PDB file of C-alpha atoms in Angstrom:
ATOM      1  CA  MET A   1      -8.124   2.718  -3.647  1.00 75.00           C
ATOM      2  CA  PRO A   2      -7.548   5.851  -1.614  1.00 76.00           C
ATOM      3  CA  MET A   3      -8.754   5.339   1.880  1.00 81.00           C
ATOM      4  CA  THR A   4     -10.660   8.189   2.597  1.00 80.00           C
ATOM      5  CA  ASP A   5     -12.301   8.821   5.656  1.00 83.00           C
ATOM      6  CA  GLU A   6     -15.892   7.731   4.351  1.00 86.00           C
ATOM      7  CA  VAL A   7     -14.054   4.251   3.366  1.00 84.00           C
ATOM      8  CA  VAL A   8     -12.646   3.839   6.636  1.00 84.00           C
ATOM      9  CA  ALA A   9     -15.821   4.454   7.552  1.00 86.00           C
ATOM     10  CA  ALA A  10     -17.800   1.862   5.989  1.00 88.00           C
ATOM     11  CA  VAL A  11     -15.434  -0.717   6.083  1.00 87.00           C
ATOM     12  CA  THR A  12     -14.133  -1.110   9.957  1.00 87.00           C
ATOM     13  CA  ASP A  13     -15.757  -3.358  12.353  1.00 86.00           C
ATOM     14  CA  GLY A  14     -14.874  -1.046  15.073  1.00 80.00           C
ATOM     15  CA  SER A  15     -11.918  -2.596  16.365  1.00 81.00           C
ATOM     16  CA  ASP A  16      -8.426  -1.298  16.117  1.00 77.00           C
ATOM     17  CA  GLY A  17      -6.618  -2.280  13.138  1.00 70.00           C
ATOM     18  CA  ARG A  18      -3.036  -1.383  14.382  1.00 76.00           C
ATOM     19  CA  ALA A  19      -2.119  -4.882  14.834  1.00 77.00           C
ATOM     20  CA  LEU A  20      -0.243  -5.172  11.663  1.00 86.00           C
ATOM     21  CA  GLY A  21       1.398  -2.151  12.409  1.00 86.00           C
ATOM     22  CA  PHE A  22      -0.356   0.228   9.509  1.00 88.00           C
ATOM     23  CA  TRP A  23      -1.501   3.606  10.195  1.00 85.00           C
ATOM     24  CA  ARG A  24      -5.096   3.508   8.388  1.00 85.00           C
ATOM     25  CA  LEU A  25      -5.620  -0.242   8.242  1.00 88.00           C
ATOM     26  CA  PRO A  26      -9.527  -0.429   9.530  1.00 89.00           C
ATOM     27  CA  GLY A  27     -10.671  -2.590  12.183  1.00 89.00           C
ATOM     28  CA  GLY A  28     -11.370  -5.816  10.904  1.00 90.00           C
ATOM     29  CA  PHE A  29     -10.513  -4.751   6.925  1.00 91.00           C
ATOM     30  CA  ASP A  30      -7.365  -7.575   6.916  1.00 92.00           C
ATOM     31  CA  ALA A  31     -10.390  -9.983   7.231  1.00 91.00           C
ATOM     32  CA  LEU A  32     -11.922  -8.575   4.434  1.00 91.00           C
ATOM     33  CA  LEU A  33      -8.608  -8.384   2.591  1.00 93.00           C
ATOM     34  CA  ALA A  34      -8.023 -12.055   3.402  1.00 95.00           C
ATOM     35  CA  GLN A  35     -11.498 -13.041   1.915  1.00 95.00           C
ATOM     36  CA  TRP A  36     -11.248 -11.032  -1.277  1.00 94.00           C
ATOM     37  CA  SER A  37      -7.888 -13.034  -1.884  1.00 96.00           C
ATOM     38  CA  ALA A  38      -9.732 -16.540  -2.794  1.00 96.00           C
ATOM     39  CA  ALA A  39     -10.335 -14.721  -5.768  1.00 96.00           C
ATOM     40  CA  GLY A  40      -6.826 -13.265  -6.344  1.00 96.00           C
ATOM     41  CA  PRO A  41      -3.891 -11.775  -4.718  1.00 97.00           C
ATOM     42  CA  ILE A  42      -4.831  -8.032  -3.180  1.00 95.00           C
ATOM     43  CA  ALA A  43      -2.852  -5.796  -1.390  1.00 95.00           C
ATOM     44  CA  TYR A  44      -2.770  -2.665   1.036  1.00 92.00           C
ATOM     45  CA  VAL A  45      -0.221  -0.742   0.853  1.00 91.00           C
ATOM     46  CA  GLU A  46       0.456   2.938   2.833  1.00 88.00           C
ATOM     47  CA  ALA A  47       3.281   5.362   1.973  1.00 83.00           C
ATOM     48  CA  GLU A  48       3.658   8.883   3.603  1.00 80.00           C
ATOM     49  CA  TYR A  49       6.747  11.088   2.445  1.00 75.00           C
ATOM     50  CA  PHE A  50       7.778  14.614   3.286  1.00 72.00           C
ATOM     51  CA  GLY A  51      10.737  16.307   1.945  1.00 71.00           C
ATOM     52  CA  GLY A  52      11.922  13.171   0.756  1.00 67.00           C
ATOM     53  CA  ASP A  53      11.954  10.946   3.785  1.00 73.00           C
ATOM     54  CA  GLY A  54       9.207   8.860   4.585  1.00 76.00           C
ATOM     55  CA  GLU A  55       7.959   5.172   5.491  1.00 82.00           C
ATOM     56  CA  GLN A  56       6.372   2.584   3.412  1.00 86.00           C
ATOM     57  CA  ARG A  57       4.186  -0.526   4.480  1.00 91.00           C
ATOM     58  CA  ALA A  58       3.020  -3.146   2.555  1.00 94.00           C
ATOM     59  CA  ALA A  59       1.063  -6.416   2.726  1.00 95.00           C
ATOM     60  CA  VAL A  60      -0.744  -8.959   0.569  1.00 97.00           C
ATOM     61  CA  TRP A  61      -3.480 -11.181   0.867  1.00 96.00           C
ATOM     62  CA  ALA A  62      -3.823 -14.653  -1.624  1.00 97.00           C
ATOM     63  CA  ASP A  63      -5.665 -17.662  -1.215  1.00 97.00           C
ATOM     64  CA  GLY A  64      -7.435 -16.429   1.665  1.00 96.00           C
ATOM     65  CA  ALA A  65      -4.304 -15.799   4.140  1.00 95.00           C
ATOM     66  CA  LEU A  66      -1.641 -13.228   4.522  1.00 95.00           C
ATOM     67  CA  ALA A  67       0.736 -14.250   2.039  1.00 96.00           C
ATOM     68  CA  LEU A  68       3.515 -11.096   2.061  1.00 94.00           C
ATOM     69  CA  GLY A  69       4.289  -9.004   5.276  1.00 89.00           C
ATOM     70  CA  PRO A  70       3.268  -6.903   6.404  1.00 92.00           C
ATOM     71  CA  LEU A  71       6.406  -5.161   5.363  1.00 90.00           C
ATOM     72  CA  ASP A  72       7.601  -1.724   6.906  1.00 85.00           C
ATOM     73  CA  GLU A  73      10.364   0.033   5.654  1.00 70.00           C
ATOM     74  CA  PRO A  74      11.805   3.754   6.676  1.00 61.00           C
ATOM     75  CA  THR A  75      12.930   5.459   3.746  1.00 52.00           C
ATOM     76  CA  LYS A  76      15.784   7.396   5.806  1.00 48.00           C
ATOM     77  CA  LYS A  77      17.885   3.917   5.940  1.00 52.00           C
ATOM     78  CA  ARG A  78      18.273   3.931   2.429  1.00 54.00           C
ATOM     79  CA  PHE A  79      17.104   0.894   0.537  1.00 52.00           C
ATOM     80  CA  SER A  80      16.768  -0.048  -3.285  1.00 52.00           C
ATOM     81  CA  ARG A  81      13.611   1.103  -4.721  1.00 53.00           C
ATOM     82  CA  ALA A  82      13.519  -2.738  -6.027  1.00 55.00           C
ATOM     83  CA  VAL A  83      13.043  -4.049  -2.246  1.00 74.00           C
ATOM     84  CA  SER A  84      10.944  -1.574  -1.228  1.00 84.00           C
ATOM     85  CA  PRO A  85       7.507  -3.023   0.537  1.00 90.00           C
ATOM     86  CA  ILE A  86       5.285  -1.756  -2.197  1.00 88.00           C
ATOM     87  CA  SER A  87       7.439  -2.386  -4.935  1.00 88.00           C
ATOM     88  CA  LEU A  88       7.935  -6.160  -3.258  1.00 90.00           C
ATOM     89  CA  ALA A  89       3.867  -6.519  -2.805  1.00 93.00           C
ATOM     90  CA  LEU A  90       3.675  -5.149  -6.657  1.00 91.00           C
ATOM     91  CA  ARG A  91       5.530  -7.613  -7.425  1.00 91.00           C
ATOM     92  CA  ARG A  92       3.883 -10.509  -5.700  1.00 93.00           C
ATOM     93  CA  LEU A  93       0.692  -9.186  -7.646  1.00 93.00           C
ATOM     94  CA  GLY A  94       2.325  -9.838 -10.691  1.00 92.00           C
ATOM     95  CA  ALA A  95       3.616  -6.162 -12.039  1.00 90.00           C
ATOM     96  CA  ARG A  96       6.925  -5.781 -13.576  1.00 90.00           C
ATOM     97  CA  SER A  97       8.951  -3.019 -14.487  1.00 86.00           C
ATOM     98  CA  SER A  98      11.516  -2.063 -17.293  1.00 86.00           C
ATOM     99  CA  PRO A  99      15.161  -1.088 -16.298  1.00 87.00           C
ATOM    100  CA  GLY A 100      15.226   2.079 -14.418  1.00 82.00           C
ATOM    101  CA  GLU A 101      11.997   2.086 -13.084  1.00 82.00           C
ATOM    102  CA  ASP A 102      10.747   0.556  -9.971  1.00 81.00           C
ATOM    103  CA  GLU A 103       6.943  -1.414  -9.818  1.00 86.00           C
ATOM    104  CA  PHE A 104       5.576   1.516  -8.161  1.00 79.00           C
ATOM    105  CA  GLN A 105       6.394   3.693 -11.518  1.00 81.00           C
ATOM    106  CA  ALA A 106       5.577   1.071 -13.793  1.00 82.00           C
ATOM    107  CA  VAL A 107       1.839   0.476 -12.448  1.00 82.00           C
ATOM    108  CA  GLY A 108       1.318   4.434 -12.330  1.00 79.00           C
ATOM    109  CA  LEU A 109       1.312   4.702  -8.993  1.00 79.00           C
ATOM    110  CA  GLY A 110       3.758   7.828  -9.089  1.00 73.00           C
ATOM    111  CA  ARG A 111       0.991   9.718 -11.227  1.00 76.00           C
ATOM    112  CA  HIS A 112      -0.707  11.749  -8.215  1.00 69.00           C
ATOM    113  CA  ARG A 113       1.273  12.694  -4.903  1.00 70.00           C
ATOM    114  CA  SER A 114      -1.714  12.753  -2.422  1.00 73.00           C
ATOM    115  CA  ASN A 115      -5.455  10.797  -2.047  1.00 72.00           C
ATOM    116  CA  GLU A 116      -7.006  14.110  -2.759  1.00 75.00           C
ATOM    117  CA  ASP A 117      -5.057  13.927  -6.283  1.00 74.00           C
ATOM    118  CA  TRP A 118      -6.291  10.334  -6.718  1.00 72.00           C
ATOM    119  CA  ILE A 119      -9.885  10.793  -5.785  1.00 76.00           C
ATOM    120  CA  SER A 120     -10.070  14.339  -8.432  1.00 79.00           C
ATOM    121  CA  SER A 121      -8.102  12.282 -11.217  1.00 76.00           C
ATOM    122  CA  SER A 122     -10.219  10.495 -13.707  1.00 60.00           C
ATOM    123  CA  THR A 123      -7.669   7.972 -14.191  1.00 51.00           C
ATOM    124  CA  CYS A 124      -8.229   6.426 -10.504  1.00 48.00           C
TER     125      CYS A 124
END
C-alpha cells in the first residue's frame, strides 16, 4: 500500500515515527503493524532511487513484535540484490524467487516506479 499523505495522516498518532530510521513511517504506525502481525507477518518497506543510486529500508513484524530489522542499505555500496533489505523482508514473508530474479521482482514490485503509478494502477 503506498504511503500517501492521506494514509500517513490517517494512521499517525502525532509522534515522531523516525525512531526506527525510516523516512516516512508515521508516528505510532509501528505499534499498529505489531498488532496486525498477530494475524500473520507484515512488512514495512521504503525505497528511494534516482539515476540508479538510492537506499532501501525494511522491517518485518510477526507475532506482535518486530521480527526482522529495521534493515538499512545504501545502494552506493554495491550489495547483492539477494540480500537487499526489501528482498530479505519479502523472503521473511514467504516470497520465493526464480533464478535470475530477486524477491522484489518475483512479487511484482518493479511494475511501477512511483506511488502515483501504484495508485493509478488497476492492479494495485
